[in-house]
Every structure is written in C-alpha cells, then in structure tokens.
Coordinates of C-alpha atoms in Angstrom, one line a residue:
M1 CA 31.1 21.7 55.8
T2 CA 33.8 24.3 56.5
S3 CA 32.9 27.9 56.2
E4 CA 36.3 28.8 54.9
L5 CA 36.5 30.3 51.4
I6 CA 39.3 30.5 48.8
L7 CA 39.7 33.5 46.5
A8 CA 40.9 32.0 43.2
I9 CA 42.7 34.3 40.7
D10 CA 42.9 33.0 37.1
Q11 CA 45.2 35.4 35.2
G12 CA 44.7 34.3 31.6
T13 CA 45.7 35.7 28.2
T14 CA 42.3 37.1 27.3
N15 CA 40.8 37.7 30.7
T16 CA 41.7 38.0 34.4
K17 CA 39.1 36.5 36.7
A18 CA 38.6 36.2 40.5
L19 CA 36.2 33.6 42.0
L20 CA 35.2 33.2 45.6
V21 CA 34.8 29.4 46.1
D22 CA 33.6 27.3 49.0
A23 CA 34.9 23.8 49.8
S24 CA 32.1 22.1 47.8
G25 CA 33.4 23.9 44.6
R26 CA 30.5 26.3 44.5
V27 CA 31.3 29.8 43.2
L28 CA 29.8 32.4 45.4
H29 CA 31.0 35.5 43.7
Q30 CA 33.1 36.3 40.6
A31 CA 34.5 39.1 38.6
S32 CA 36.3 39.4 35.3
V33 CA 38.2 42.0 33.3
P34 CA 39.5 41.7 29.7
N35 CA 43.2 41.9 28.9
I36 CA 44.7 43.6 25.9
V37 CA 47.2 41.8 23.7
T38 CA 49.2 43.9 21.3
Y39 CA 51.1 42.7 18.2
P40 CA 53.8 45.3 17.4
Q41 CA 55.3 43.3 14.6
P42 CA 54.3 40.1 12.7
G43 CA 54.8 37.2 15.0
W44 CA 55.2 39.3 18.1
A45 CA 52.7 39.4 21.0
E46 CA 52.9 41.2 24.3
Q47 CA 50.9 42.7 27.2
S48 CA 51.4 45.4 29.8
A49 CA 52.8 44.1 33.0
T50 CA 51.2 46.9 35.1
A51 CA 47.9 46.4 33.4
L52 CA 47.9 42.7 34.4
V53 CA 48.4 43.7 38.0
D54 CA 45.8 46.4 37.8
G55 CA 43.3 43.8 36.4
V56 CA 44.0 41.5 39.4
K57 CA 43.4 44.3 41.8
T58 CA 40.2 45.2 40.1
V59 CA 38.7 41.7 40.2
I60 CA 39.7 41.2 43.8
A61 CA 38.1 44.5 44.8
E62 CA 34.9 43.5 43.0
V63 CA 34.6 40.2 44.6
V64 CA 35.5 41.5 48.1
A65 CA 32.9 44.2 47.7
K66 CA 30.3 41.5 47.1
A67 CA 31.5 39.3 49.9
V68 CA 31.3 41.4 53.0
E69 CA 32.4 39.5 56.2
A70 CA 33.4 36.4 54.1
N71 CA 35.9 34.1 55.8
I72 CA 38.6 34.1 53.1
A73 CA 41.2 31.6 54.2
G74 CA 43.6 32.4 51.4
I75 CA 44.4 32.9 47.7
G76 CA 45.0 30.4 44.9
I77 CA 46.5 31.6 41.7
S78 CA 46.4 30.0 38.2
N79 CA 48.2 31.9 35.4
Q80 CA 48.9 32.0 31.7
R81 CA 52.1 30.1 31.2
E82 CA 55.3 30.7 29.3
S83 CA 54.7 34.5 29.4
I84 CA 57.7 36.3 30.8
L85 CA 58.8 39.7 32.1
V86 CA 61.8 41.3 33.7
W87 CA 61.5 44.0 36.5
D88 CA 63.7 46.1 38.7
A89 CA 64.5 44.4 42.0
A90 CA 64.5 47.6 43.9
T91 CA 61.5 49.5 42.5
G92 CA 59.4 46.6 41.1
E93 CA 59.0 48.5 37.8
P94 CA 59.0 46.3 34.7
I95 CA 61.8 47.1 32.2
G96 CA 59.7 46.1 29.2
P97 CA 56.5 44.3 28.2
V98 CA 55.2 40.9 29.2
V99 CA 56.4 38.8 26.2
I100 CA 53.6 36.3 26.1
W101 CA 53.6 32.7 25.1
Q102 CA 52.3 33.3 21.6
C103 CA 55.2 35.6 20.8
R104 CA 57.8 34.4 18.2
R105 CA 60.4 37.2 18.5
S106 CA 62.9 34.7 20.0
A107 CA 62.8 32.4 17.0
P108 CA 66.3 33.5 15.8
K109 CA 67.8 32.6 19.2
C110 CA 66.1 29.2 19.1
D111 CA 67.3 28.7 15.5
A112 CA 70.9 29.5 16.5
L113 CA 70.8 27.0 19.4
R114 CA 69.4 24.4 17.1
A115 CA 72.1 25.0 14.5
A116 CA 74.8 24.7 17.2
G117 CA 73.4 21.3 18.1
H118 CA 71.9 22.1 21.5
A119 CA 68.3 21.1 20.9
E120 CA 68.7 17.5 22.1
T121 CA 70.4 18.5 25.3
I122 CA 67.7 21.1 26.0
E123 CA 64.9 18.7 25.4
A124 CA 66.5 15.9 27.4
K125 CA 66.8 18.1 30.5
T126 CA 63.5 20.0 30.3
G127 CA 61.2 17.7 28.4
L128 CA 60.4 20.6 26.1
A129 CA 61.2 21.0 22.4
L130 CA 63.3 24.0 21.5
D131 CA 60.7 26.5 20.4
P132 CA 60.0 30.2 20.8
L133 CA 56.9 29.3 22.8
F134 CA 59.0 28.8 25.9
P135 CA 60.4 31.7 28.0
A136 CA 64.2 31.0 28.1
A137 CA 64.9 32.5 24.7
K138 CA 62.5 35.4 25.4
I139 CA 64.4 36.3 28.5
A140 CA 67.6 36.5 26.5
W141 CA 65.8 38.7 23.9
L142 CA 64.6 41.1 26.6
L143 CA 68.1 41.4 28.1
D144 CA 69.8 41.9 24.8
N145 CA 67.2 44.4 23.4
T146 CA 66.6 46.6 26.4
P147 CA 69.4 49.2 26.9
G148 CA 71.6 48.3 29.9
A149 CA 69.5 45.3 30.9
R150 CA 72.1 42.6 30.6
A151 CA 74.7 44.4 32.7
R152 CA 72.0 45.2 35.3
A153 CA 70.9 41.5 35.4
E154 CA 74.4 40.3 35.9
A155 CA 74.8 42.8 38.7
G156 CA 71.8 41.4 40.4
E157 CA 69.6 44.4 39.9
L158 CA 66.8 42.7 37.9
R159 CA 64.3 39.9 38.5
V160 CA 62.6 37.7 35.9
G161 CA 59.5 35.6 36.3
T162 CA 56.5 34.1 34.8
V163 CA 53.2 35.8 35.5
D164 CA 52.6 33.9 38.7
S165 CA 55.9 35.3 40.1
W166 CA 55.0 38.8 39.0
L167 CA 51.6 38.7 40.7
L168 CA 53.2 37.2 43.9
W169 CA 55.8 39.9 43.9
N170 CA 53.1 42.6 43.7
L171 CA 50.7 41.0 46.2
T172 CA 53.4 40.6 48.8
G173 CA 54.7 44.1 48.3
G174 CA 58.0 42.9 46.7
Q175 CA 58.8 40.6 49.6
T176 CA 58.6 37.3 47.8
H177 CA 60.2 36.2 44.5
A178 CA 59.0 32.6 44.0
T179 CA 57.3 30.2 41.6
D180 CA 56.0 26.7 41.7
H181 CA 57.2 23.5 40.0
S182 CA 54.5 23.6 37.3
N183 CA 55.5 27.0 36.1
A184 CA 59.2 26.5 36.5
S185 CA 59.0 23.3 34.3
R186 CA 57.7 25.5 31.4
T187 CA 60.6 27.9 31.3
Q188 CA 63.2 25.7 29.6
L189 CA 65.7 26.6 32.3
F190 CA 64.5 24.1 34.9
N191 CA 65.8 20.5 34.9
T192 CA 62.7 18.4 35.5
E193 CA 64.9 15.4 36.6
T194 CA 67.0 17.2 39.2
L195 CA 64.3 19.6 40.1
T196 CA 66.7 22.6 40.0
W197 CA 67.5 25.5 37.8
D198 CA 70.1 24.2 35.4
A199 CA 73.4 26.1 35.2
D200 CA 74.2 24.7 31.8
L201 CA 70.8 25.7 30.4
C202 CA 71.1 29.2 31.9
A203 CA 74.5 29.6 30.2
L204 CA 73.2 28.3 26.8
F205 CA 70.3 30.8 26.8
G206 CA 72.3 33.6 28.5
V207 CA 70.1 34.0 31.6
P208 CA 71.9 35.0 34.9
Q209 CA 70.7 32.6 37.6
N210 CA 70.5 35.4 40.1
M211 CA 67.4 36.7 38.3
L212 CA 65.4 33.5 38.8
A213 CA 62.7 32.8 41.4
A214 CA 62.8 30.3 44.2
V215 CA 61.0 27.1 43.2
K216 CA 58.5 25.8 45.7
S217 CA 55.8 23.2 46.0
S218 CA 52.5 24.2 44.3
D219 CA 50.6 24.0 47.6
T220 CA 53.1 26.1 49.5
N221 CA 52.2 29.1 51.6
F222 CA 54.0 31.5 49.2
G223 CA 53.6 34.6 51.3
L224 CA 51.2 37.1 52.7
T225 CA 49.5 40.1 51.1
A226 CA 51.0 43.4 52.0
E227 CA 49.2 46.4 53.3
G228 CA 47.5 48.3 50.5
T229 CA 48.3 45.9 47.7
T230 CA 44.7 44.8 47.3
A231 CA 41.2 45.1 48.8
L232 CA 42.0 42.0 50.9
P233 CA 43.2 42.4 54.4
A234 CA 47.0 42.5 54.8
G235 CA 48.3 39.1 55.9
T236 CA 46.0 37.0 53.6
P237 CA 48.1 34.0 52.7
I238 CA 48.8 33.0 49.0
L239 CA 48.2 29.2 49.5
A240 CA 48.8 27.9 46.0
M241 CA 50.2 28.8 42.6
I242 CA 49.9 26.6 39.5
G243 CA 49.9 27.1 35.7
D244 CA 46.5 27.4 34.2
S245 CA 46.5 24.2 32.2
H246 CA 47.8 22.2 35.1
A247 CA 45.1 23.8 37.3
A248 CA 42.5 22.6 34.9
L249 CA 43.6 19.0 35.2
F250 CA 43.6 19.4 39.0
G251 CA 40.1 21.0 38.7
H252 CA 38.8 18.0 36.8
G253 CA 39.7 15.9 39.8
V254 CA 42.3 13.9 37.9
R255 CA 44.8 12.4 40.3
T256 CA 46.0 9.3 38.6
P257 CA 47.3 8.5 35.1
G258 CA 45.0 7.4 32.2
T259 CA 42.7 10.4 31.6
V260 CA 43.4 13.2 29.2
K261 CA 42.0 16.7 29.5
A262 CA 41.9 19.4 26.9
T263 CA 41.6 23.1 27.9
Y264 CA 40.3 25.0 24.9
G265 CA 41.3 28.6 25.1
T266 CA 43.2 31.0 22.9
G267 CA 45.4 27.9 22.3
T268 CA 44.7 24.4 23.6
S269 CA 46.6 22.3 26.1
L270 CA 46.1 18.6 26.4
M271 CA 47.6 17.0 29.5
A272 CA 47.7 13.5 31.0
L273 CA 49.4 12.4 34.2
T274 CA 52.2 9.8 33.9
P275 CA 53.5 7.4 36.6
S276 CA 57.0 8.9 36.2
R277 CA 59.0 11.3 34.0
V278 CA 58.4 10.2 30.4
R279 CA 60.6 11.4 27.5
S280 CA 58.3 11.9 24.4
T281 CA 59.3 10.6 21.0
H282 CA 56.2 12.0 19.2
G283 CA 56.4 15.7 19.6
I284 CA 54.8 16.0 23.0
S285 CA 56.3 17.8 26.0
S286 CA 57.2 16.2 29.3
T287 CA 56.2 18.5 32.1
I288 CA 55.4 18.7 35.8
A289 CA 51.7 18.8 36.5
W290 CA 52.0 20.0 40.1
S291 CA 53.7 19.3 43.4
Q292 CA 52.1 18.7 46.7
K293 CA 53.9 18.5 50.0
G294 CA 57.1 18.4 48.0
Q295 CA 56.1 15.4 45.9
V296 CA 56.2 16.1 42.2
Q297 CA 53.6 14.7 39.8
H298 CA 54.8 14.3 36.1
A299 CA 52.7 14.6 33.0
L300 CA 52.7 14.6 29.2
E301 CA 51.4 17.7 27.5
G302 CA 50.8 18.9 24.0
N303 CA 50.4 22.7 23.3
I304 CA 48.5 24.0 20.3
S305 CA 49.3 27.6 19.6
V306 CA 46.1 28.8 18.0
S307 CA 42.9 27.0 18.8
G308 CA 39.8 28.8 20.1
Q309 CA 41.4 32.0 18.6
T310 CA 40.8 30.4 15.2
A311 CA 37.1 31.0 15.6
A312 CA 37.5 34.6 16.6
F313 CA 40.0 35.2 13.8
T314 CA 37.8 33.6 11.1
A315 CA 34.7 35.5 12.4
E316 CA 36.5 38.8 11.9
L317 CA 37.8 37.6 8.5
L318 CA 34.2 36.9 7.4
G319 CA 32.8 40.1 8.8
L320 CA 30.8 38.3 11.5
A321 CA 30.2 39.7 15.0
D322 CA 31.9 37.0 17.0
A323 CA 32.7 33.4 17.4
A324 CA 29.0 32.6 18.2
A325 CA 28.0 34.0 14.9
L326 CA 30.6 31.9 13.2
S327 CA 29.3 28.8 14.9
A328 CA 25.7 29.6 13.8
L329 CA 26.9 30.0 10.2
A330 CA 28.8 26.8 10.4
E331 CA 25.7 24.9 11.5
T332 CA 24.0 25.8 8.2
V333 CA 26.1 23.3 6.3
P334 CA 26.6 19.6 7.1
D335 CA 30.4 19.7 6.5
S336 CA 33.2 21.9 5.2
N337 CA 32.7 20.7 1.6
G338 CA 36.3 19.6 1.4
V339 CA 37.8 22.9 2.8
S340 CA 40.6 22.6 5.4
F341 CA 41.9 25.5 7.4
V342 CA 45.3 25.0 9.1
P343 CA 45.4 27.9 11.6
A344 CA 49.2 28.2 11.8
L345 CA 48.8 31.9 12.5
V346 CA 51.8 32.0 14.9
G347 CA 53.3 28.7 13.8
L348 CA 52.3 25.2 14.6
G349 CA 52.9 23.8 18.1
A350 CA 52.7 20.2 19.1
P351 CA 53.2 17.7 17.6
Y352 CA 54.8 19.6 14.6
W353 CA 56.8 22.4 16.3
R354 CA 57.2 24.6 13.3
A355 CA 57.4 28.2 14.5
D356 CA 57.9 29.3 10.9
A357 CA 54.6 27.8 9.5
R358 CA 51.8 30.1 8.5
G359 CA 48.1 29.5 8.1
T360 CA 46.6 28.0 4.9
I361 CA 43.2 27.3 3.5
T362 CA 43.0 24.4 1.1
G363 CA 40.4 22.5 -0.9
M364 CA 38.3 25.5 -2.0
S365 CA 36.3 25.3 -5.2
L366 CA 33.6 27.4 -6.9
G367 CA 31.2 25.6 -4.6
T368 CA 32.9 27.0 -1.5
K369 CA 30.7 29.2 0.6
P370 CA 31.5 31.3 3.7
A371 CA 29.7 28.7 5.8
H372 CA 32.2 26.0 4.6
L373 CA 35.1 28.2 5.8
A374 CA 33.3 28.7 9.1
R375 CA 32.9 25.0 9.4
A376 CA 36.5 24.4 8.5
A377 CA 37.6 26.8 11.3
L378 CA 35.7 24.9 13.9
E379 CA 36.9 21.6 12.6
A380 CA 40.5 22.8 12.8
I381 CA 40.1 23.1 16.6
A382 CA 39.2 19.5 16.9
F383 CA 41.7 18.2 14.3
Q384 CA 44.6 19.8 16.2
V385 CA 43.5 18.2 19.4
A386 CA 43.2 14.9 17.7
D387 CA 46.8 15.2 16.4
V388 CA 48.1 15.8 19.9
Y389 CA 45.9 13.1 21.4
S390 CA 47.2 10.5 19.0
A391 CA 50.8 11.5 19.6
M392 CA 50.2 11.4 23.4
E393 CA 48.7 7.9 23.0
A394 CA 51.7 6.7 21.1
D395 CA 54.0 8.0 23.9
M396 CA 52.0 6.3 26.6
G397 CA 52.1 3.0 24.7
S398 CA 48.5 2.2 25.4
P399 CA 45.1 3.4 24.3
L400 CA 43.7 6.5 26.1
G401 CA 40.0 6.8 27.0
E402 CA 37.6 9.7 27.6
L403 CA 38.7 13.2 26.9
R404 CA 37.8 15.7 29.6
A405 CA 37.1 19.1 28.0
D406 CA 37.0 22.6 29.4
G407 CA 37.3 26.2 28.2
G408 CA 35.4 28.2 25.6
A409 CA 35.1 25.6 22.8
S410 CA 34.0 22.9 25.2
R411 CA 30.6 24.7 25.4
N412 CA 30.2 24.4 21.6
P413 CA 28.3 21.2 20.9
V414 CA 29.3 21.3 17.2
V415 CA 33.0 21.2 18.1
M416 CA 32.6 18.7 20.9
Q417 CA 30.6 16.3 18.7
F418 CA 33.1 16.5 15.9
Q419 CA 35.9 16.1 18.4
S420 CA 34.3 12.8 19.7
D421 CA 33.7 11.7 16.1
I422 CA 37.3 12.0 14.9
L423 CA 38.8 10.8 18.1
G424 CA 36.5 7.8 18.3
R425 CA 36.4 8.4 22.0
P426 CA 33.8 9.9 24.4
V427 CA 34.2 13.5 25.3
A428 CA 33.0 14.9 28.6
A429 CA 32.6 18.7 28.8
A430 CA 32.9 20.3 32.2
A431 CA 29.9 21.8 33.9
A432 CA 31.7 24.9 35.0
P433 CA 33.5 27.2 32.6
E434 CA 36.2 28.2 35.1
V435 CA 38.0 24.9 35.6
S436 CA 41.5 26.4 35.9
A437 CA 40.3 28.8 38.7
L438 CA 38.5 26.0 40.4
G439 CA 41.6 23.9 40.2
A440 CA 43.6 26.6 41.9
A441 CA 41.0 26.8 44.6
A442 CA 41.1 23.1 45.1
L443 CA 44.8 23.1 45.4
A444 CA 44.7 26.0 47.9
F445 CA 42.0 24.1 49.9
S446 CA 44.2 21.0 49.9
S447 CA 47.1 23.0 51.4
I448 CA 45.0 23.6 54.5
G449 CA 43.7 20.0 54.7
I450 CA 40.4 20.4 52.9
S451 CA 39.4 18.3 50.0
M452 CA 37.3 20.0 47.3
P453 CA 35.6 17.7 44.7
G454 CA 36.4 17.8 41.0
V455 CA 34.3 19.7 38.5
P456 CA 31.5 17.4 37.2
A457 CA 30.7 16.9 33.5
A458 CA 27.7 18.6 32.0
G459 CA 27.9 17.5 28.4
H460 CA 28.6 14.0 27.2
F461 CA 29.4 13.3 23.6
T462 CA 30.0 9.9 22.0
P463 CA 31.2 9.0 18.5
A464 CA 28.4 9.1 15.9
M465 CA 30.5 9.0 12.8
D466 CA 31.5 5.7 11.2
A467 CA 35.2 4.8 11.3
D468 CA 35.7 5.2 7.5
T469 CA 34.3 8.7 7.3
S470 CA 36.3 9.7 10.4
K471 CA 39.5 8.3 8.7
K472 CA 38.8 10.3 5.5
H473 CA 38.4 13.5 7.5
R474 CA 41.7 12.9 9.3
Q475 CA 43.5 12.1 6.0
R476 CA 42.1 15.4 4.5
W477 CA 43.4 17.3 7.5
Q478 CA 46.8 15.6 7.3
S479 CA 47.1 16.4 3.6
A480 CA 46.4 20.1 4.4
V481 CA 49.0 20.2 7.1
T482 CA 51.5 18.5 4.7
Q483 CA 50.8 21.2 2.1
T484 CA 51.2 23.9 4.7
L485 CA 54.6 22.7 5.8
A486 CA 55.7 22.0 2.2
T487 CA 54.8 25.6 1.2
Q488 CA 56.8 27.0 4.1
N489 CA 59.8 24.8 3.2
Q490 CA 59.8 26.1 -0.3
Q491 CA 59.6 29.7 1.0
N492 CA 62.5 29.0 3.4
S493 CA 64.6 27.7 0.6
G494 CA 63.8 30.6 -1.7
G495 CA 61.6 28.6 -4.0
T496 CA 58.2 29.4 -5.5
P497 CA 55.3 27.4 -4.1

C-alpha cells in the first residue's frame, strides 16, 4: 500500500471540510468549519468570498497540525456548485458576494430570456433548463448591479468563477484561473457537446468571455500552492477539482451507467451516468459527471432546491432544537395523517423548474399535531427524490435499480426506509458521511495512478410498504404539488387563491 496521502477539501454550502485520506479510503484526520449564508432579501442567498477562503485555510491548518511529517502527495477539491463570484484580476479582491446556487435574484433575467424565446437554445446547448439556479444569469446580475463592473469586465480587469476556481486562484497565489468540466457544465455558458465556452450563450447572458476560466480535465494538475497561502508547503499540487455532487458519484465507486446516487444535503442531487450525451424530456438536466485524461463522462442529474434544509427549517418553525429533535418527534406517529409539506422555499427545482413557487402545507385538520408536520417534512425529502428518480428513469428508457445515498438525511433510518418504500427500490446508505470529499480524494489519487476503492454501504433498506399504499402516498404528494403550482399561477395572474 502506498504511503502517499491526499488532502481532500470539500467546500460546501453549510460547512467547509478537509480530510487527510490514504489510498484505501481511510480518513486519518479531518477538520470542519461552518459557513454563514445570508438572505438580504426574500429569495436572495449569498456568502462572503473571503470567509470561504479563510475557512479553507483554517481546516487545512488544523489537519496539517495533526499530521506532522505526513506525505501529502497533493490536494483534491470538491465544491458547492452553481455558486458564483467576480473578482479583480490584479488584486484578487472580490467585487461582491458569492451569489450561491439557492439565490433567485437573477429570475427576471431568466424570465426575459424565456420571453424572448431563448430557453430552447440554451437547454439544447447546455443540457440545463433556464433557471436562476445556474450561474450565467447571476454573473449578468453582478455586472449590472455593481458600479463600474461591466465596463471593467469588458476591459479585461475582472475574473469570474465558480467556487473551485476561486479557491484555486487563492491557493496558487493568483497564478491559475481554471475550472474542470464538471463545474463548467453547470454554468449555462458551456456547450457540453462542443466542450467549449459558447460565444452565443455568453452574448445572450451578457458575460464577456475574457472573464471565464480555462476548462481542464477533472484530474489535471491544476497548479501548485504558493508560498504563504496555506499551512501546506509551497509547491503542493492541486491534483483534482470536481463539483461536489459529481464527486459523490465518483466516491460511491460508480464508473458505468445504471446506478443512481442521491446526495442529501441542503438540497439534493440525483445523478446517473449515461453512455453518451442525453437530452432530457422530463425536466432533468444533462451534465458532465467528470473528465479523466481528457475523456468526458456524461450523466443525467436532477437538482432539488430544498431537501435536508426542510428538516432544519421545520424544526425552527416548531420551536425544536434541531433536525434530530424533529426526527424524534416524527417517530412518535406512524404517518403524517394526510398532511403534505411542499418545501418550495426557494422555488421548485427538478423536475418542475418553477422558481416562483413557494412552500405550502396541505391536508391539515383538527386532528393535525406538530408530529404530523414533522413527519410530513421528512417525507417531503423522500417524495422530491422519488419525483426526480421517476423522471430520470423515463429519460433513460429503462428501469433503474438501487439508489446509493449519502449526505445528512442518508443517516436517518426513517427517511431512508420511507425512501425505499415509495421508490419500490433498495436504498444503500454510504458508510462514510463525507462521500464528496472522498470522491475528490479518489480522483486525485487516480491522477497519480493510484486506485482508491469506492465508499461501501453501511445501511441497506428494502421496500416494506405494499404497492397500493405507496401509490396512495405518491398521489397525495402529487396533489399537494399541483395545489402549490395552481396557487402560484393564480397569484401570478393577479387572482385570489
């Protein structure tokens, strides 16, 4: 067994983590710091760019302090996707916040492009539905709402990037502005057929191409750490960069089509490899999973905007300490007693793509108790995953099998069992909680010719609910979603619900 180690950085929405991993996938040391998300206006969500970098430096320092004389061969980075920022090319100073993936401030730009008839062209080139989730319209917003930014961008004075690019820029002391195929494919500016930044898309969104990062294979040596940027020695190579959801799929050890994984985080991402580029007709995104040695692997993905965050939100709403307390309350009742909670708190993502939708609770009666709402909140996580799974299955044209699960909710047996019940499929929950970070480590190891095994499953759940009961649950959920969208349609038209 090699003695070389990889330092995996997982820069997520809620936390930034660093793990020191050996080639067997064993985590030797780790550290984590929380990240702050602010909501300056309804539908807006942002983070501090400098705070994200500071968090990365902190967790690296903690791990390095624990691992004296460790043979760290390099760094692998997984990152929250679709979050975007703009910075000064000369000073490296951000000109505004990180506009994160949940933010809906760019909805008017998307609406204007849709009204002008551009949605089909955008989706055909990128595989992504026109939605504020994706960065392109957010970049336009930053340039148009930051004094002088558009003129400076056109003059070549600014750089733009997803969080991986921002971390790379800082780790290399401003020497490297690059990204990988997985992150580029999520920007809505990258043509996933030609594998290039698309001039027509840049023109549509109003993004100068000179701001954009070089796009490289996910397992590229992206650059070397600069002196004084972190606690690591100068010259430590950054061996891999990959979006966090893609890294989770890689971390599960999935290398061929047929298996679906769901990463349950603030939102949830379902992803399945495809033999080639597939255009979805059921509200799912076509994306690039990763690239190795220049060879691109395509995938289908469904993004749910609010998933695990549903539990935290509902816990606060009910005056409970945390999501664990919510789960304990939910377990005191056998079901939700007909209550459905559609957590469209920042809109509905796949397969509905309704940025304007807002959360609803339906089916309440005088018999409704707080425990029923708690149960409905947990069920909502599984229902949304089932919607995306079904749409993905329709796009694939053949039945899909086991669901590989990771992330916070994958450690909740109530959610996982209900997930298996309504899918009618086995669910395998990962043994390790940090599958995205381990995927980044595995990709970094692969770049230096070392094969790291996939994360094994610890929890196995099989359907225990009869088909008729499962069908009734799905129908109740679909009725609640229909009511949610109908209510929003009435509000949009000026009517009274």
